Amino acid sequence: KQEVTQIPAALSVPEGENLVLNCSFTDSAIYNLQWFRQDPGKGLTSLLLIQSSQREQTSGRLNASLDKSSGRSTLYIAASQPGDSATYLCAVTSGSRLTFGEGTQLTVNP
Amino acid sequence: GAGVSQSPRYKVAKRGQDVALRCDPISGHVSLFWYQQALGQGPEFLTYFQNEAQLDKSGLPSDRFFAERPEGSVSTLKIQRTQQEDSAVYLCASLKQRLMNTEAFFGQGTRLTVV
């Protein structure tokens, strides 16, 4: 059974800092990995999708990497802003489902 | 529509009441998922449809939960005889193609509170 772990569970940083969120998974037989953002009381917004054959994807200030063999992904956020405050979830696609981690709750302080 | 639409956004049910949650996926999307998200946790898989076929329902927690997608578009998640532990946000996602190839788009969710 696929298990996904996200570290840290919560993170508080001052505005302008670069930061890294971590995601690990137990079964490397995945199709892809997706990072999502969730604001309080809202649904999930897709940030980046990395196919299993890819090593990284970039979108604006976000960069996600994937090391399938070691079962790890990182989400790098450059020059963080208060508007980046949210919960960040990673999900791996394998079998017939996406399996989610518990999320990292990020707070960026002005 | 522009995105995945779920209704109602909020539902309060008395314990023992039946509820029906609706998901309108992005037009033309083949795959559809239902997830359950408890407060402070990540979403947990409930069931997966490819067109009208329910390919995986192993995540449904009990036989009180039932999902359908009769015409391969709109899907309904039904919960019979609701219990307090059913209180959660129910999320629907759709994908343009089969699971392994494409990005999942989620709706805003339905927050179910059982009192």
mmCIF file of C-alpha atoms in Angstrom:
data_model
loop_
_atom_site.group_PDB
_atom_site.id
_atom_site.type_symbol
_atom_site.label_atom_id
_atom_site.label_comp_id
_atom_site.label_asym_id
_atom_site.label_seq_id
_atom_site.Cartn_x
_atom_site.Cartn_y
_atom_site.Cartn_z
ATOM 1 C CA LYS A 1 0.000 0.000 0.000
ATOM 2 C CA GLN A 2 1.361 3.391 -1.039
ATOM 3 C CA GLU A 3 2.087 5.753 1.847
ATOM 4 C CA VAL A 4 2.978 9.430 1.473
ATOM 5 C CA THR A 5 4.666 11.517 4.155
ATOM 6 C CA GLN A 6 5.166 15.263 4.187
ATOM 7 C CA ILE A 7 7.700 17.100 6.308
ATOM 8 C CA PRO A 8 7.418 19.482 8.048
ATOM 9 C CA ALA A 9 3.784 19.425 9.144
ATOM 10 C CA ALA A 10 3.878 23.181 9.657
ATOM 11 C CA LEU A 11 6.270 25.944 8.715
ATOM 12 C CA SER A 12 6.341 29.638 9.548
ATOM 13 C CA VAL A 13 8.754 31.946 7.726
ATOM 14 C CA PRO A 14 9.241 35.684 7.219
ATOM 15 C CA GLU A 15 8.346 37.176 3.879
ATOM 16 C CA GLY A 16 11.059 36.925 1.241
ATOM 17 C CA GLU A 17 12.578 33.649 2.383
ATOM 18 C CA ASN A 18 13.195 30.747 0.058
ATOM 19 C CA LEU A 19 11.807 27.496 1.406
ATOM 20 C CA VAL A 20 11.598 23.783 0.701
ATOM 21 C CA LEU A 21 8.728 21.409 1.396
ATOM 22 C CA ASN A 22 9.390 17.687 1.406
ATOM 23 C CA CYS A 23 7.344 14.711 0.270
ATOM 24 C CA SER A 24 8.309 11.044 0.430
ATOM 25 C CA PHE A 25 6.506 7.949 -0.800
ATOM 26 C CA THR A 26 7.022 4.261 -0.154
ATOM 27 C CA ASP A 27 6.299 2.676 -3.548
ATOM 28 C CA SER A 28 8.372 4.030 -6.431
ATOM 29 C CA ALA A 29 6.044 2.512 -9.074
ATOM 30 C CA ILE A 30 4.208 5.761 -9.708
ATOM 31 C CA TYR A 31 2.809 7.366 -12.875
ATOM 32 C CA ASN A 32 3.264 10.919 -11.695
ATOM 33 C CA LEU A 33 3.381 13.231 -8.691
ATOM 34 C CA GLN A 34 1.287 16.328 -8.245
ATOM 35 C CA TRP A 35 1.626 19.250 -5.830
ATOM 36 C CA PHE A 36 -1.533 21.043 -4.701
ATOM 37 C CA ARG A 37 -2.350 24.100 -2.672
ATOM 38 C CA GLN A 38 -5.365 24.233 -0.353
ATOM 39 C CA ASP A 39 -6.646 27.445 1.227
ATOM 40 C CA PRO A 40 -8.840 27.185 4.347
ATOM 41 C CA GLY A 41 -12.325 25.962 3.502
ATOM 42 C CA LYS A 42 -11.451 25.566 -0.161
ATOM 43 C CA GLY A 43 -10.753 22.782 -2.606
ATOM 44 C CA LEU A 44 -7.376 21.797 -4.037
ATOM 45 C CA THR A 45 -5.600 23.904 -6.643
ATOM 46 C CA SER A 46 -3.083 22.077 -8.805
ATOM 47 C CA LEU A 47 0.357 23.698 -8.780
ATOM 48 C CA LEU A 48 2.683 21.326 -10.623
ATOM 49 C CA LEU A 49 2.501 17.880 -12.197
ATOM 50 C CA ILE A 50 5.680 15.831 -12.668
ATOM 51 C CA GLN A 51 5.501 12.725 -14.812
ATOM 52 C CA SER A 52 7.474 9.707 -13.609
ATOM 53 C CA SER A 53 9.991 10.160 -16.437
ATOM 54 C CA GLN A 54 10.702 13.778 -15.487
ATOM 55 C CA ARG A 55 13.076 15.160 -12.880
ATOM 56 C CA GLU A 56 11.548 18.585 -12.273
ATOM 57 C CA GLN A 57 8.925 21.110 -13.239
ATOM 58 C CA THR A 58 8.871 24.864 -12.804
ATOM 59 C CA SER A 59 6.068 27.400 -12.658
ATOM 60 C CA GLY A 60 6.924 30.962 -11.719
ATOM 61 C CA ARG A 61 8.451 30.982 -8.234
ATOM 62 C CA LEU A 62 7.729 27.282 -7.770
ATOM 63 C CA ASN A 63 10.041 24.422 -8.633
ATOM 64 C CA ALA A 64 9.259 20.787 -7.934
ATOM 65 C CA SER A 65 11.739 17.944 -8.220
ATOM 66 C CA LEU A 66 11.187 14.205 -8.325
ATOM 67 C CA ASP A 67 13.596 11.409 -7.463
ATOM 68 C CA LYS A 68 11.509 8.334 -8.111
ATOM 69 C CA SER A 69 14.172 5.816 -7.142
ATOM 70 C CA SER A 70 14.535 7.263 -3.663
ATOM 71 C CA GLY A 71 10.827 8.025 -3.308
ATOM 72 C CA ARG A 72 11.216 11.752 -2.765
ATOM 73 C CA SER A 73 9.954 15.044 -4.084
ATOM 74 C CA THR A 74 10.606 18.600 -3.013
ATOM 75 C CA LEU A 75 8.673 21.791 -3.652
ATOM 76 C CA TYR A 76 10.879 24.867 -3.662
ATOM 77 C CA ILE A 77 9.213 28.263 -3.216
ATOM 78 C CA ALA A 78 11.381 31.262 -3.994
ATOM 79 C CA ALA A 79 10.957 34.687 -2.427
ATOM 80 C CA SER A 80 7.920 33.695 -0.375
ATOM 81 C CA GLN A 81 4.984 36.103 -0.013
ATOM 82 C CA PRO A 82 2.135 36.319 2.523
ATOM 83 C CA GLY A 83 -0.211 35.195 -0.256
ATOM 84 C CA ASP A 84 1.655 31.880 -0.348
ATOM 85 C CA SER A 85 0.200 31.029 3.075
ATOM 86 C CA ALA A 86 -1.819 27.816 2.650
ATOM 87 C CA THR A 87 -1.575 24.062 3.088
ATOM 88 C CA TYR A 88 0.534 22.320 0.456
ATOM 89 C CA LEU A 89 -0.284 18.725 -0.398
ATOM 90 C CA CYS A 90 1.599 16.260 -2.527
ATOM 91 C CA ALA A 91 -0.097 13.299 -4.170
ATOM 92 C CA VAL A 92 1.380 10.345 -6.041
ATOM 93 C CA THR A 93 -0.554 8.519 -8.731
ATOM 94 C CA SER A 94 -0.245 4.757 -8.732
ATOM 95 C CA GLY A 95 -2.653 1.903 -9.269
ATOM 96 C CA SER A 96 -6.093 3.424 -9.641
ATOM 97 C CA ARG A 97 -5.781 6.421 -7.381
ATOM 98 C CA LEU A 98 -3.933 9.463 -6.109
ATOM 99 C CA THR A 99 -2.517 8.978 -2.625
ATOM 100 C CA PHE A 100 -2.060 12.136 -0.576
ATOM 101 C CA GLY A 101 0.215 13.166 2.220
ATOM 102 C CA GLU A 102 -1.104 14.989 5.278
ATOM 103 C CA GLY A 103 0.133 18.330 3.988
ATOM 104 C CA THR A 104 2.446 21.107 5.149
ATOM 105 C CA GLN A 105 0.745 24.176 6.589
ATOM 106 C CA LEU A 106 2.769 27.196 5.481
ATOM 107 C CA THR A 107 2.524 30.647 7.049
ATOM 108 C CA VAL A 108 4.464 33.522 5.496
ATOM 109 C CA ASN A 109 4.625 36.492 7.842
ATOM 110 C CA PRO A 110 4.756 40.049 6.460
ATOM 111 C CA GLY B 1 -17.941 24.638 -17.324
ATOM 112 C CA ALA B 2 -14.614 26.156 -16.417
ATOM 113 C CA GLY B 3 -13.914 23.798 -13.551
ATOM 114 C CA VAL B 4 -15.237 20.970 -11.402
ATOM 115 C CA SER B 5 -18.440 22.025 -9.686
ATOM 116 C CA GLN B 6 -19.775 20.432 -6.519
ATOM 117 C CA SER B 7 -23.112 20.975 -4.804
ATOM 118 C CA PRO B 8 -24.187 21.705 -2.221
ATOM 119 C CA ARG B 9 -21.162 23.515 -0.783
ATOM 120 C CA TYR B 10 -22.398 22.884 2.754
ATOM 121 C CA LYS B 11 -24.792 20.272 4.100
ATOM 122 C CA VAL B 12 -25.995 19.740 7.645
ATOM 123 C CA ALA B 13 -27.710 16.420 8.180
ATOM 124 C CA LYS B 14 -29.331 14.899 11.214
ATOM 125 C CA ARG B 15 -27.906 11.555 12.214
ATOM 126 C CA GLY B 16 -29.730 8.831 10.328
ATOM 127 C CA GLN B 17 -30.653 11.065 7.378
ATOM 128 C CA ASP B 18 -29.695 10.159 3.807
ATOM 129 C CA VAL B 19 -27.675 12.690 1.773
ATOM 130 C CA ALA B 20 -26.700 13.038 -1.878
ATOM 131 C CA LEU B 21 -23.666 15.003 -3.026
ATOM 132 C CA ARG B 22 -23.299 16.058 -6.637
ATOM 133 C CA CYS B 23 -20.218 16.489 -8.805
ATOM 134 C CA ASP B 24 -20.182 18.113 -12.250
ATOM 135 C CA PRO B 25 -16.788 17.333 -13.779
ATOM 136 C CA ILE B 26 -15.054 19.357 -16.464
ATOM 137 C CA SER B 27 -16.828 18.673 -19.746
ATOM 138 C CA GLY B 28 -15.309 15.774 -21.635
ATOM 139 C CA HIS B 29 -13.206 14.509 -18.748
ATOM 140 C CA VAL B 30 -13.028 10.744 -18.698
ATOM 141 C CA SER B 31 -11.914 9.988 -15.161
ATOM 142 C CA LEU B 32 -13.634 11.014 -11.934
ATOM 143 C CA PHE B 33 -12.681 10.499 -8.299
ATOM 144 C CA TRP B 34 -14.316 11.020 -4.921
ATOM 145 C CA TYR B 35 -12.218 11.737 -1.844
ATOM 146 C CA GLN B 36 -13.037 12.271 1.832
ATOM 147 C CA GLN B 37 -11.039 14.813 3.825
ATOM 148 C CA ALA B 38 -11.263 14.980 7.607
ATOM 149 C CA LEU B 39 -10.231 18.182 9.362
ATOM 150 C CA GLY B 40 -6.471 18.670 9.341
ATOM 151 C CA GLN B 41 -5.779 15.574 7.253
ATOM 152 C CA GLY B 42 -5.024 14.768 3.662
ATOM 153 C CA PRO B 43 -7.782 13.538 1.344
ATOM 154 C CA GLU B 44 -8.555 9.818 1.473
ATOM 155 C CA PHE B 45 -9.603 7.885 -1.641
ATOM 156 C CA LEU B 46 -13.200 6.709 -1.874
ATOM 157 C CA THR B 47 -13.894 5.647 -5.456
ATOM 158 C CA TYR B 48 -12.830 6.000 -9.116
ATOM 159 C CA PHE B 49 -14.836 6.095 -12.352
ATOM 160 C CA GLN B 50 -13.655 5.851 -15.921
ATOM 161 C CA ASN B 51 -16.590 7.125 -17.966
ATOM 162 C CA GLU B 52 -19.637 5.381 -16.450
ATOM 163 C CA ALA B 53 -17.692 2.388 -15.135
ATOM 164 C CA GLN B 54 -16.815 2.336 -11.455
ATOM 165 C CA LEU B 55 -13.368 0.736 -11.617
ATOM 166 C CA ASP B 56 -12.415 0.972 -7.961
ATOM 167 C CA LYS B 57 -14.692 1.402 -4.954
ATOM 168 C CA SER B 58 -12.363 -0.085 -2.386
ATOM 169 C CA GLY B 59 -12.116 3.184 -0.449
ATOM 170 C CA LEU B 60 -15.805 3.412 0.402
ATOM 171 C CA PRO B 61 -15.859 3.021 4.202
ATOM 172 C CA SER B 62 -19.089 1.040 4.474
ATOM 173 C CA ASP B 63 -22.068 -0.179 2.484
ATOM 174 C CA ARG B 64 -23.864 3.023 3.495
ATOM 175 C CA PHE B 65 -21.760 4.794 0.860
ATOM 176 C CA PHE B 66 -22.742 4.504 -2.778
ATOM 177 C CA ALA B 67 -21.528 6.374 -5.870
ATOM 178 C CA GLU B 68 -22.767 6.441 -9.420
ATOM 179 C CA ARG B 69 -22.003 8.110 -12.747
ATOM 180 C CA PRO B 70 -24.712 6.693 -15.006
ATOM 181 C CA GLU B 71 -23.988 8.666 -18.180
ATOM 182 C CA GLY B 72 -20.267 9.122 -17.720
ATOM 183 C CA SER B 73 -20.568 12.773 -16.757
ATOM 184 C CA VAL B 74 -22.273 13.963 -13.541
ATOM 185 C CA SER B 75 -21.605 11.815 -10.486
ATOM 186 C CA THR B 76 -23.506 11.472 -7.232
ATOM 187 C CA LEU B 77 -22.143 10.236 -3.918
ATOM 188 C CA LYS B 78 -24.912 9.007 -1.659
ATOM 189 C CA ILE B 79 -24.564 8.341 2.041
ATOM 190 C CA GLN B 80 -27.365 6.479 3.760
ATOM 191 C CA ARG B 81 -28.200 6.679 7.465
ATOM 192 C CA THR B 82 -25.501 9.271 8.113
ATOM 193 C CA GLN B 83 -23.425 9.034 11.272
ATOM 194 C CA GLN B 84 -21.275 11.598 13.066
ATOM 195 C CA GLU B 85 -18.063 10.048 11.768
ATOM 196 C CA ASP B 86 -19.235 10.832 8.229
ATOM 197 C CA SER B 87 -18.660 14.537 8.931
ATOM 198 C CA ALA B 88 -15.933 15.648 6.536
ATOM 199 C CA VAL B 89 -15.298 17.506 3.312
ATOM 200 C CA TYR B 90 -16.085 15.414 0.243
ATOM 201 C CA LEU B 91 -13.952 16.309 -2.760
ATOM 202 C CA CYS B 92 -14.495 15.401 -6.386
ATOM 203 C CA ALA B 93 -11.778 15.437 -9.041
ATOM 204 C CA SER B 94 -11.820 14.912 -12.783
ATOM 205 C CA LEU B 95 -9.095 14.105 -15.295
ATOM 206 C CA LYS B 96 -9.173 14.576 -19.053
ATOM 207 C CA GLN B 97 -7.860 11.099 -19.805
ATOM 208 C CA ARG B 98 -6.976 7.978 -17.927
ATOM 209 C CA LEU B 99 -5.379 8.283 -14.535
ATOM 210 C CA MET B 100 -1.742 7.783 -15.373
ATOM 211 C CA ASN B 101 -1.415 10.440 -18.008
ATOM 212 C CA THR B 102 -2.991 13.631 -16.832
ATOM 213 C CA GLU B 103 -3.479 16.280 -14.189
ATOM 214 C CA ALA B 104 -6.284 16.019 -11.628
ATOM 215 C CA PHE B 105 -8.589 19.011 -11.132
ATOM 216 C CA PHE B 106 -10.542 19.252 -7.909
ATOM 217 C CA GLY B 107 -13.799 20.945 -7.036
ATOM 218 C CA GLN B 108 -14.396 23.165 -4.002
ATOM 219 C CA GLY B 109 -15.809 20.275 -2.018
ATOM 220 C CA THR B 110 -18.965 19.686 -0.006
ATOM 221 C CA ARG B 111 -18.625 20.123 3.743
ATOM 222 C CA LEU B 112 -20.932 17.618 5.427
ATOM 223 C CA THR B 113 -21.751 18.046 9.099
ATOM 224 C CA VAL B 114 -23.792 15.336 10.798
ATOM 225 C CA VAL B 115 -25.462 16.449 14.025
#
